[in-house]
mmCIF file of C-alpha atoms in Angstrom:
data_model
loop_
_atom_site.group_PDB
_atom_site.id
_atom_site.type_symbol
_atom_site.label_atom_id
_atom_site.label_comp_id
_atom_site.label_asym_id
_atom_site.label_seq_id
_atom_site.Cartn_x
_atom_site.Cartn_y
_atom_site.Cartn_z
ATOM 1 C CA UNK Z 736 66.438 63.176 -3.853
ATOM 2 C CA UNK Z 737 65.055 60.148 -5.625
ATOM 3 C CA UNK Z 738 65.395 56.368 -5.321
ATOM 4 C CA UNK Z 739 63.660 55.695 -8.906
ATOM 5 C CA UNK Z 740 62.511 57.098 -12.433
ATOM 6 C CA UNK Z 741 59.902 59.549 -11.594
ATOM 7 C CA UNK Z 742 57.079 58.447 -13.817
ATOM 8 C CA UNK Z 743 54.240 60.705 -15.352
ATOM 9 C CA UNK Z 744 52.757 61.590 -12.226
ATOM 10 C CA UNK Z 745 55.463 62.159 -10.286
ATOM 11 C CA UNK Z 746 56.812 64.596 -13.170
ATOM 12 C CA UNK Z 747 53.321 66.361 -12.869
ATOM 13 C CA UNK Z 748 52.989 66.922 -9.291
ATOM 14 C CA UNK Z 749 56.659 68.232 -8.340
ATOM 15 C CA UNK Z 750 56.617 70.534 -11.866
ATOM 16 C CA UNK Z 751 52.969 71.955 -10.115
ATOM 17 C CA UNK Z 752 53.489 72.217 -6.861
ATOM 18 C CA UNK Z 753 54.511 75.699 -7.081
ATOM 19 C CA UNK Z 754 51.953 77.028 -10.236
ATOM 20 C CA UNK Z 755 53.109 78.581 -12.714
ATOM 21 C CA UNK Z 756 56.598 79.603 -10.900
ATOM 22 C CA UNK Z 757 59.498 78.919 -13.036
ATOM 23 C CA UNK Z 758 61.618 76.276 -11.012
ATOM 24 C CA UNK Z 759 64.154 73.677 -11.644
ATOM 25 C CA UNK Z 760 65.437 70.381 -10.213
ATOM 26 C CA UNK Z 761 69.075 69.153 -9.448
ATOM 27 C CA UNK Z 762 68.278 65.562 -8.862
ATOM 28 C CA UNK Z 763 69.710 62.919 -6.855
ATOM 29 C CA UNK Z 764 69.485 59.141 -7.799
ATOM 30 C CA UNK Z 765 70.620 56.510 -5.631
ATOM 31 C CA UNK Z 766 70.909 53.293 -6.818
ATOM 32 C CA UNK Z 767 69.883 50.434 -4.758
ATOM 33 C CA UNK Z 768 72.964 49.270 -2.648
ATOM 34 C CA UNK Z 769 73.324 49.479 1.033
ATOM 35 C CA UNK Z 770 71.208 52.562 1.889
ATOM 36 C CA UNK Z 771 68.427 49.657 2.855
ATOM 37 C CA UNK Z 772 68.478 46.084 3.590
ATOM 38 C CA UNK Z 773 66.651 43.396 1.989
ATOM 39 C CA UNK Z 774 65.010 43.071 4.961
ATOM 40 C CA UNK Z 775 63.606 45.853 5.537
ATOM 41 C CA UNK Z 776 62.796 46.789 2.137
ATOM 42 C CA UNK Z 777 60.771 43.100 2.029
ATOM 43 C CA UNK Z 778 59.185 44.467 5.512
ATOM 44 C CA UNK Z 779 57.600 47.792 4.001
ATOM 45 C CA UNK Z 780 56.156 45.284 0.622
ATOM 46 C CA UNK Z 781 54.671 43.472 3.195
ATOM 47 C CA UNK Z 782 53.055 46.449 5.059
ATOM 48 C CA UNK Z 783 51.728 47.318 1.546
ATOM 49 C CA UNK Z 784 50.218 44.371 1.167
ATOM 50 C CA UNK Z 785 52.775 43.751 -1.744
ATOM 51 C CA UNK Z 786 53.321 40.037 -0.723
ATOM 52 C CA UNK Z 787 55.348 39.259 -4.677
ATOM 53 C CA UNK Z 788 57.597 41.778 -4.202
ATOM 54 C CA UNK Z 789 58.444 41.261 -1.265
ATOM 55 C CA UNK Z 790 60.025 37.741 -1.793
ATOM 56 C CA UNK Z 791 61.530 39.096 -4.997
ATOM 57 C CA UNK Z 792 63.388 41.817 -2.903
ATOM 58 C CA UNK Z 793 66.662 39.159 -3.352
ATOM 59 C CA UNK Z 794 66.931 39.267 -6.944
ATOM 60 C CA UNK Z 795 66.785 43.170 -7.482
ATOM 61 C CA UNK Z 796 70.251 44.531 -8.548
ATOM 62 C CA UNK Z 797 72.417 46.400 -6.187
ATOM 63 C CA UNK Z 798 75.441 47.611 -5.882
ATOM 64 C CA UNK Z 799 77.366 48.100 -8.462
ATOM 65 C CA UNK Z 800 74.818 45.918 -11.191
ATOM 66 C CA UNK Z 801 72.263 48.866 -9.856
ATOM 67 C CA UNK Z 802 74.820 52.132 -11.558
ATOM 68 C CA UNK Z 803 73.674 51.441 -15.365
ATOM 69 C CA UNK Z 804 69.652 50.574 -13.987
ATOM 70 C CA UNK Z 805 70.096 53.776 -12.226
ATOM 71 C CA UNK Z 806 71.956 56.221 -15.060
ATOM 72 C CA UNK Z 807 69.280 55.020 -16.838
ATOM 73 C CA UNK Z 808 66.194 55.550 -14.810
ATOM 74 C CA UNK Z 809 68.247 59.333 -14.598
ATOM 75 C CA UNK Z 810 68.720 60.426 -17.704
ATOM 76 C CA UNK Z 811 64.494 59.166 -18.070
ATOM 77 C CA UNK Z 812 63.135 61.603 -15.466
ATOM 78 C CA UNK Z 813 65.166 64.759 -16.588
ATOM 79 C CA UNK Z 814 64.179 64.381 -19.570
ATOM 80 C CA UNK Z 815 60.591 64.139 -17.899
ATOM 81 C CA UNK Z 816 61.559 67.033 -16.265
ATOM 82 C CA UNK Z 817 62.614 69.526 -19.103
ATOM 83 C CA UNK Z 818 59.502 67.922 -21.444
ATOM 84 C CA UNK Z 819 57.109 69.342 -18.271
ATOM 85 C CA UNK Z 820 59.280 72.620 -18.961
ATOM 86 C CA UNK Z 821 61.209 72.897 -16.258
ATOM 87 C CA UNK Z 822 65.359 73.259 -16.286
ATOM 88 C CA UNK Z 823 66.904 69.565 -14.658
ATOM 89 C CA UNK Z 824 70.323 68.617 -14.052
ATOM 90 C CA UNK Z 825 71.514 65.260 -12.057
ATOM 91 C CA UNK Z 826 73.628 62.292 -11.301
ATOM 92 C CA UNK Z 827 73.335 59.524 -9.484
ATOM 93 C CA UNK Z 828 74.955 58.954 -6.095
ATOM 94 C CA UNK Z 829 76.304 55.744 -4.464
ATOM 95 C CA UNK Z 830 77.813 57.172 -1.770
ATOM 96 C CA UNK Z 831 76.671 59.326 1.520
ATOM 97 C CA UNK Z 832 73.472 60.818 -0.560
ATOM 98 C CA UNK Z 833 72.688 62.999 2.330
ATOM 99 C CA UNK Z 834 76.296 64.666 2.557
ATOM 100 C CA UNK Z 835 75.913 65.230 -1.601
ATOM 101 C CA UNK Z 836 72.580 66.691 -0.939
ATOM 102 C CA UNK Z 837 74.182 68.559 1.748
ATOM 103 C CA UNK Z 838 76.473 69.735 -1.170
ATOM 104 C CA UNK Z 839 73.754 70.337 -3.636
ATOM 105 C CA UNK Z 840 71.724 71.973 -2.043
ATOM 106 C CA UNK Z 841 74.696 74.649 -0.991
ATOM 107 C CA UNK Z 842 76.394 74.827 -4.084
ATOM 108 C CA UNK Z 843 73.056 75.082 -6.039
ATOM 109 C CA UNK Z 844 71.251 78.181 -3.368
ATOM 110 C CA UNK Z 845 68.413 76.042 -3.266
ATOM 111 C CA UNK Z 846 65.540 77.217 -2.030
ATOM 112 C CA UNK Z 847 63.482 73.479 -0.825
ATOM 113 C CA UNK Z 848 64.512 69.716 -1.085
ATOM 114 C CA UNK Z 849 62.246 67.755 -2.275
ATOM 115 C CA UNK Z 850 62.461 63.876 -1.069
ATOM 116 C CA UNK Z 851 60.418 61.531 -3.815
ATOM 117 C CA UNK Z 852 60.707 57.550 -2.402
ATOM 118 C CA UNK Z 853 57.960 54.629 -2.235
ATOM 119 C CA UNK Z 854 56.803 54.592 2.005
ATOM 120 C CA UNK Z 855 59.476 53.310 4.191
ATOM 121 C CA UNK Z 856 57.820 52.518 6.870
ATOM 122 C CA UNK Z 857 60.308 50.607 9.541
ATOM 123 C CA UNK Z 858 63.014 54.010 8.692
ATOM 124 C CA UNK Z 859 60.118 56.065 8.721
ATOM 125 C CA UNK Z 860 59.140 54.991 12.742
ATOM 126 C CA UNK Z 861 62.239 55.405 13.424
ATOM 127 C CA UNK Z 862 62.854 58.809 11.844
ATOM 128 C CA UNK Z 863 66.043 56.949 9.594
ATOM 129 C CA UNK Z 864 64.567 58.149 6.198
ATOM 130 C CA UNK Z 865 65.898 60.224 3.638
ATOM 131 C CA UNK Z 866 63.980 63.155 4.571
ATOM 132 C CA UNK Z 867 63.608 63.084 8.007
ATOM 133 C CA UNK Z 868 67.461 62.545 7.986
ATOM 134 C CA UNK Z 869 68.155 65.317 5.215
ATOM 135 C CA UNK Z 870 65.420 67.682 7.541
ATOM 136 C CA UNK Z 871 68.685 68.105 9.836
ATOM 137 C CA UNK Z 872 71.673 67.991 7.718
ATOM 138 C CA UNK Z 873 70.813 70.735 4.833
ATOM 139 C CA UNK Z 874 69.411 74.264 6.137
ATOM 140 C CA UNK Z 875 66.338 74.552 4.110
ATOM 141 C CA UNK Z 876 62.854 73.159 4.124
ATOM 142 C CA UNK Z 877 62.499 69.526 3.243
ATOM 143 C CA UNK Z 878 59.237 68.185 1.389
ATOM 144 C CA UNK Z 879 58.706 64.195 1.210
ATOM 145 C CA UNK Z 880 56.560 63.089 -1.113
ATOM 146 C CA UNK Z 881 55.597 59.510 -2.131
ATOM 147 C CA UNK Z 882 56.474 58.220 -5.259
ATOM 148 C CA UNK Z 883 53.641 56.926 -7.991
ATOM 149 C CA UNK Z 884 53.432 52.996 -8.574
ATOM 150 C CA UNK Z 885 53.777 52.779 -12.237
#
């Protein structure tokens, strides 16, 4: 589960987690929108020392306006994973991402879930971030990783 396109460092990181073992990915990307309040994102930006980003939070596309950039980001990420030698399929998820994650885990017979996001300090503190919530829902180990910046 990701919230933005994978960087080259992210791809290298996730494709080498299990050494030489052949792995496949089902990537779920949720576009920006109701999943995170603008204020919470701004607080996270301030906590990371990214004051300029905090000011620009309101300018980021959300909801239906974020769908097309999310689809482009997903295709970019899938292509990068495939170029690294992994099998990869995916989809953009707009509603109930953890319900969709549970369904994908069950249907794919997944061994583990990787949640790759930027730090979300407020949500993490209250254990409301995706990884914390997924641990109670999916029935397989959940690995939380922080995405690399571009």
